[in-house]
Amino acid sequence: MNEHKISPQIDEQTVQTFQKDGVVVLKGVFKDWVAPLEKGVAELMANPSEYGFARTVVPTDGSAPFFQDYCNWSRIPSFKEFVFHSPAAQIAAQLMQSRTARFFHEHTLVKQPGGSTVTPWHHDQPYYCVEGRQNVSLWIPLDPVEQAISLRCIRGSHLWEDEFSPTRFNGSRLYEHNRFKEIPDIEAHADDYDIVSWAVEPGDAVAFHYRTLHGAAGNASARSRRVFSARWVGDDATFVDRGGVTSPPFPELTLKHGEPLNSPLFPQVWPPQKVA
C-alpha cells in the first residue's frame, strides 16, 4: 500500500486545468506557512545571498526598489522547513502528474509600495539548466495582491513550440548566442492573447509551468508585494547545457547534457526519502 497520499486539497479538475492551461490558482493551500515564510523573507532581506544572487532593481524614476534573491533555502531555516514539511512537494507532484517531486530552487521577490519596476513578459525554462515537461512554480504571496499588480499569465502558452530569448532586467540577453526567438510585443497586442490573473491573498498560490509566458506590473499599491516562489521538477527532468551561464547558475553541477537532474542540490522531497 502506498503510504504517501496526495494532498486532498488538490482535486483532479485542478490538475487537468493546470495541464491544459499551464496555470491555475490554488486558494489557501499555504495559509499555515505565511508566518514562517514572512520570517524567512525578513531574514533574507537583512542578510542577502553571499553568492551575489541578490538583485535590487532601483527604478530611474526614484520610486521604491524591487528586491529579489534565490537559492537560499539551505541557509534560511523557515525556507528549508517549507521545502521539506509543507504540502508543496505533494501538490507539485500531482499537478505535474509525476511520481516524484524534486526541489529545484526558491526565489524571493519583493516589490516595495509604489515601486514602478515591471516584470517583463518571459517564460522561465530557457533561463534554467533543466529540460522536461513535468515542472511547476508555486508563486505564493505573503501580502494581499490586487489583480492589477498580480502575476499575469498567458493561458496555454506552455504548449507553444516557441522558446523565447531570456533577458536580464536591464534588457541584455542572458546568453551570447541567439538560438531563441525574440518575444513578441504582448502588451501592444494584448487582445490576441488569453491573459489571466487573479487577486490573491496570503497563503494562496499561482501554480504555473516553466514554459508559461508571464509578467507583472509595478507595485502601484500602498503595501509591499512579497512573494515566495518554490520551483519543482518531476520524473522527466534532465540537465541541459544552454551554451552559457544559466540563471540560477549552479556552478557546482557536474552533470552532462541529457543526464537526469539527480543531484544533492535538487533533493527529492516527494515521496519522502528514507534515511538509513
PDB file of N, CA, C and O in Angstrom, residues 127-166:
ATOM      1  N   TYR A 127      15.836  30.030 -19.072  1.00  0.00           N
ATOM      2  CA  TYR A 127      16.811  30.516 -18.091  1.00  0.00           C
ATOM      3  C   TYR A 127      17.478  29.361 -17.348  1.00  0.00           C
ATOM      4  O   TYR A 127      18.581  29.527 -16.811  1.00  0.00           O
ATOM      5  N   TYR A 128      16.806  28.231 -17.263  1.00  0.00           N
ATOM      6  CA  TYR A 128      17.187  27.155 -16.352  1.00  0.00           C
ATOM      7  C   TYR A 128      18.046  26.086 -17.026  1.00  0.00           C
ATOM      8  O   TYR A 128      17.998  25.908 -18.253  1.00  0.00           O
ATOM      9  N   CYS A 129      18.755  25.342 -16.187  1.00  0.00           N
ATOM     10  CA  CYS A 129      19.588  24.234 -16.668  1.00  0.00           C
ATOM     11  C   CYS A 129      18.797  22.928 -16.712  1.00  0.00           C
ATOM     12  O   CYS A 129      19.370  21.852 -16.576  1.00  0.00           O
ATOM     13  N   VAL A 130      17.500  23.018 -16.911  1.00  0.00           N
ATOM     14  CA  VAL A 130      16.660  21.824 -16.875  1.00  0.00           C
ATOM     15  C   VAL A 130      15.731  21.793 -18.080  1.00  0.00           C
ATOM     16  O   VAL A 130      15.201  22.821 -18.505  1.00  0.00           O
ATOM     17  N   GLU A 131      15.576  20.597 -18.640  1.00  0.00           N
ATOM     18  CA  GLU A 131      14.563  20.329 -19.648  1.00  0.00           C
ATOM     19  C   GLU A 131      13.584  19.306 -19.094  1.00  0.00           C
ATOM     20  O   GLU A 131      13.905  18.570 -18.151  1.00  0.00           O
ATOM     21  N   GLY A 132      12.411  19.249 -19.699  1.00  0.00           N
ATOM     22  CA  GLY A 132      11.378  18.328 -19.240  1.00  0.00           C
ATOM     23  C   GLY A 132      10.049  19.059 -19.174  1.00  0.00           C
ATOM     24  O   GLY A 132       9.995  20.277 -18.988  1.00  0.00           O
ATOM     25  N   ARG A 133       8.990  18.309 -19.339  1.00  0.00           N
ATOM     26  CA  ARG A 133       7.643  18.881 -19.324  1.00  0.00           C
ATOM     27  C   ARG A 133       7.003  18.834 -17.942  1.00  0.00           C
ATOM     28  O   ARG A 133       6.003  19.491 -17.703  1.00  0.00           O
ATOM     29  N   GLN A 134       7.567  18.046 -17.034  1.00  0.00           N
ATOM     30  CA  GLN A 134       6.985  17.921 -15.698  1.00  0.00           C
ATOM     31  C   GLN A 134       7.679  18.908 -14.764  1.00  0.00           C
ATOM     32  O   GLN A 134       8.759  18.639 -14.238  1.00  0.00           O
ATOM     33  N   ASN A 135       7.074  20.068 -14.603  1.00  0.00           N
ATOM     34  CA  ASN A 135       7.639  21.101 -13.739  1.00  0.00           C
ATOM     35  C   ASN A 135       6.524  22.039 -13.302  1.00  0.00           C
ATOM     36  O   ASN A 135       5.469  22.105 -13.928  1.00  0.00           O
ATOM     37  N   VAL A 136       6.778  22.769 -12.237  1.00  0.00           N
ATOM     38  CA  VAL A 136       5.794  23.756 -11.761  1.00  0.00           C
ATOM     39  C   VAL A 136       6.467  24.739 -10.811  1.00  0.00           C
ATOM     40  O   VAL A 136       7.336  24.370 -10.010  1.00  0.00           O
ATOM     41  N   SER A 137       6.084  26.011 -10.938  1.00  0.00           N
ATOM     42  CA  SER A 137       6.440  27.048  -9.965  1.00  0.00           C
ATOM     43  C   SER A 137       5.211  27.354  -9.127  1.00  0.00           C
ATOM     44  O   SER A 137       4.111  27.529  -9.669  1.00  0.00           O
ATOM     45  N   LEU A 138       5.397  27.421  -7.818  1.00  0.00           N
ATOM     46  CA  LEU A 138       4.326  27.798  -6.899  1.00  0.00           C
ATOM     47  C   LEU A 138       4.629  29.209  -6.404  1.00  0.00           C
ATOM     48  O   LEU A 138       5.517  29.418  -5.575  1.00  0.00           O
ATOM     49  N   TRP A 139       3.897  30.189  -6.933  1.00  0.00           N
ATOM     50  CA  TRP A 139       4.086  31.630  -6.666  1.00  0.00           C
ATOM     51  C   TRP A 139       3.169  31.986  -5.505  1.00  0.00           C
ATOM     52  O   TRP A 139       1.963  32.055  -5.667  1.00  0.00           O
ATOM     53  N   ILE A 140       3.770  32.197  -4.319  1.00  0.00           N
ATOM     54  CA  ILE A 140       2.996  32.284  -3.083  1.00  0.00           C
ATOM     55  C   ILE A 140       3.090  33.696  -2.516  1.00  0.00           C
ATOM     56  O   ILE A 140       4.148  34.124  -2.029  1.00  0.00           O
ATOM     57  N   PRO A 141       1.993  34.471  -2.551  1.00  0.00           N
ATOM     58  CA  PRO A 141       2.028  35.823  -1.992  1.00  0.00           C
ATOM     59  C   PRO A 141       1.976  35.800  -0.467  1.00  0.00           C
ATOM     60  O   PRO A 141       1.273  34.985   0.135  1.00  0.00           O
ATOM     61  N   LEU A 142       2.710  36.713   0.142  1.00  0.00           N
ATOM     62  CA  LEU A 142       2.697  36.869   1.597  1.00  0.00           C
ATOM     63  C   LEU A 142       1.953  38.138   2.006  1.00  0.00           C
ATOM     64  O   LEU A 142       1.868  38.443   3.197  1.00  0.00           O
ATOM     65  N   ASP A 143       1.432  38.852   1.014  1.00  0.00           N
ATOM     66  CA  ASP A 143       0.607  40.046   1.227  1.00  0.00           C
ATOM     67  C   ASP A 143      -0.601  39.928   0.310  1.00  0.00           C
ATOM     68  O   ASP A 143      -0.548  39.255  -0.726  1.00  0.00           O
ATOM     69  N   PRO A 144      -1.723  40.608   0.657  1.00  0.00           N
ATOM     70  CA  PRO A 144      -2.828  40.679  -0.309  1.00  0.00           C
ATOM     71  C   PRO A 144      -2.338  41.364  -1.583  1.00  0.00           C
ATOM     72  O   PRO A 144      -1.645  42.388  -1.518  1.00  0.00           O
ATOM     73  N   VAL A 145      -2.683  40.804  -2.733  1.00  0.00           N
ATOM     74  CA  VAL A 145      -2.227  41.345  -4.017  1.00  0.00           C
ATOM     75  C   VAL A 145      -3.444  41.614  -4.892  1.00  0.00           C
ATOM     76  O   VAL A 145      -4.204  40.696  -5.210  1.00  0.00           O
ATOM     77  N   GLU A 146      -3.607  42.873  -5.257  1.00  0.00           N
ATOM     78  CA  GLU A 146      -4.707  43.231  -6.156  1.00  0.00           C
ATOM     79  C   GLU A 146      -4.454  42.640  -7.550  1.00  0.00           C
ATOM     80  O   GLU A 146      -3.303  42.452  -7.955  1.00  0.00           O
ATOM     81  N   GLN A 147      -5.535  42.398  -8.263  1.00  0.00           N
ATOM     82  CA  GLN A 147      -5.400  41.816  -9.594  1.00  0.00           C
ATOM     83  C   GLN A 147      -4.527  42.679 -10.510  1.00  0.00           C
ATOM     84  O   GLN A 147      -3.742  42.157 -11.308  1.00  0.00           O
ATOM     85  N   ALA A 148      -4.599  43.979 -10.382  1.00  0.00           N
ATOM     86  CA  ALA A 148      -3.868  44.886 -11.265  1.00  0.00           C
ATOM     87  C   ALA A 148      -2.357  44.738 -11.157  1.00  0.00           C
ATOM     88  O   ALA A 148      -1.623  45.033 -12.105  1.00  0.00           O
ATOM     89  N   ILE A 149      -1.864  44.287  -9.983  1.00  0.00           N
ATOM     90  CA  ILE A 149      -0.411  44.138  -9.804  1.00  0.00           C
ATOM     91  C   ILE A 149      -0.019  42.679  -9.594  1.00  0.00           C
ATOM     92  O   ILE A 149       1.113  42.387  -9.215  1.00  0.00           O
ATOM     93  N   SER A 150      -0.946  41.770  -9.831  1.00  0.00           N
ATOM     94  CA  SER A 150      -0.690  40.349  -9.627  1.00  0.00           C
ATOM     95  C   SER A 150       0.041  39.747 -10.828  1.00  0.00           C
ATOM     96  O   SER A 150       0.200  40.393 -11.873  1.00  0.00           O
ATOM     97  N   LEU A 151       0.467  38.517 -10.671  1.00  0.00           N
ATOM     98  CA  LEU A 151       1.094  37.780 -11.767  1.00  0.00           C
ATOM     99  C   LEU A 151       0.100  37.630 -12.916  1.00  0.00           C
ATOM    100  O   LEU A 151      -1.071  37.301 -12.701  1.00  0.00           O
ATOM    101  N   ARG A 152       0.556  37.874 -14.135  1.00  0.00           N
ATOM    102  CA  ARG A 152      -0.257  37.702 -15.340  1.00  0.00           C
ATOM    103  C   ARG A 152       0.347  36.574 -16.169  1.00  0.00           C
ATOM    104  O   ARG A 152       1.561  36.536 -16.363  1.00  0.00           O
ATOM    105  N   CYS A 153      -0.485  35.676 -16.642  1.00  0.00           N
ATOM    106  CA  CYS A 153      -0.014  34.528 -17.418  1.00  0.00           C
ATOM    107  C   CYS A 153      -0.821  34.403 -18.703  1.00  0.00           C
ATOM    108  O   CYS A 153      -2.010  34.732 -18.727  1.00  0.00           O
ATOM    109  N   ILE A 154      -0.173  33.908 -19.751  1.00  0.00           N
ATOM    110  CA  ILE A 154      -0.880  33.621 -20.993  1.00  0.00           C
ATOM    111  C   ILE A 154      -1.288  32.154 -20.975  1.00  0.00           C
ATOM    112  O   ILE A 154      -0.436  31.254 -21.028  1.00  0.00           O
ATOM    113  N   ARG A 155      -2.568  31.943 -20.845  1.00  0.00           N
ATOM    114  CA  ARG A 155      -3.109  30.600 -20.730  1.00  0.00           C
ATOM    115  C   ARG A 155      -2.788  29.800 -21.996  1.00  0.00           C
ATOM    116  O   ARG A 155      -2.977  30.270 -23.109  1.00  0.00           O
ATOM    117  N   GLY A 156      -2.266  28.585 -21.792  1.00  0.00           N
ATOM    118  CA  GLY A 156      -1.965  27.684 -22.901  1.00  0.00           C
ATOM    119  C   GLY A 156      -0.613  27.900 -23.549  1.00  0.00           C
ATOM    120  O   GLY A 156      -0.216  27.119 -24.418  1.00  0.00           O
ATOM    121  N   SER A 157       0.132  28.935 -23.145  1.00  0.00           N
ATOM    122  CA  SER A 157       1.413  29.221 -23.803  1.00  0.00           C
ATOM    123  C   SER A 157       2.482  28.180 -23.493  1.00  0.00           C
ATOM    124  O   SER A 157       3.496  28.096 -24.203  1.00  0.00           O
ATOM    125  N   HIS A 158       2.274  27.365 -22.459  1.00  0.00           N
ATOM    126  CA  HIS A 158       3.238  26.287 -22.166  1.00  0.00           C
ATOM    127  C   HIS A 158       3.246  25.228 -23.247  1.00  0.00           C
ATOM    128  O   HIS A 158       4.178  24.408 -23.318  1.00  0.00           O
ATOM    129  N   LEU A 159       2.224  25.214 -24.107  1.00  0.00           N
ATOM    130  CA  LEU A 159       2.134  24.224 -25.179  1.00  0.00           C
ATOM    131  C   LEU A 159       2.675  24.760 -26.504  1.00  0.00           C
ATOM    132  O   LEU A 159       2.748  24.010 -27.476  1.00  0.00           O
ATOM    133  N   TRP A 160       3.062  26.035 -26.533  1.00  0.00           N
ATOM    134  CA  TRP A 160       3.644  26.580 -27.753  1.00  0.00           C
ATOM    135  C   TRP A 160       4.989  25.906 -28.017  1.00  0.00           C
ATOM    136  O   TRP A 160       5.705  25.516 -27.087  1.00  0.00           O
ATOM    137  N   GLU A 161       5.348  25.794 -29.280  1.00  0.00           N
ATOM    138  CA  GLU A 161       6.648  25.213 -29.630  1.00  0.00           C
ATOM    139  C   GLU A 161       7.780  26.227 -29.489  1.00  0.00           C
ATOM    140  O   GLU A 161       8.943  25.859 -29.364  1.00  0.00           O
ATOM    141  N   ASP A 162       7.447  27.512 -29.521  1.00  0.00           N
ATOM    142  CA  ASP A 162       8.477  28.552 -29.486  1.00  0.00           C
ATOM    143  C   ASP A 162       9.133  28.663 -28.118  1.00  0.00           C
ATOM    144  O   ASP A 162       8.488  28.476 -27.082  1.00  0.00           O
ATOM    145  N   GLU A 163      10.423  28.964 -28.114  1.00  0.00           N
ATOM    146  CA  GLU A 163      11.142  29.335 -26.900  1.00  0.00           C
ATOM    147  C   GLU A 163      11.736  30.718 -27.127  1.00  0.00           C
ATOM    148  O   GLU A 163      12.332  30.975 -28.182  1.00  0.00           O
ATOM    149  N   PHE A 164      11.590  31.585 -26.142  1.00  0.00           N
ATOM    150  CA  PHE A 164      11.950  32.985 -26.325  1.00  0.00           C
ATOM    151  C   PHE A 164      13.216  33.333 -25.544  1.00  0.00           C
ATOM    152  O   PHE A 164      13.475  32.798 -24.458  1.00  0.00           O
ATOM    153  N   SER A 165      13.975  34.252 -26.108  1.00  0.00           N
ATOM    154  CA  SER A 165      15.284  34.616 -25.580  1.00  0.00           C
ATOM    155  C   SER A 165      15.190  35.144 -24.156  1.00  0.00           C
ATOM    156  O   SER A 165      14.449  36.094 -23.884  1.00  0.00           O
ATOM    157  N   PRO A 166      15.924  34.534 -23.219  1.00  0.00           N
ATOM    158  CA  PRO A 166      15.914  35.044 -21.842  1.00  0.00           C
ATOM    159  C   PRO A 166      16.763  36.312 -21.723  1.00  0.00           C
ATOM    160  O   PRO A 166      17.874  36.379 -22.247  1.00  0.00           O
TER     161      PRO A 166
END
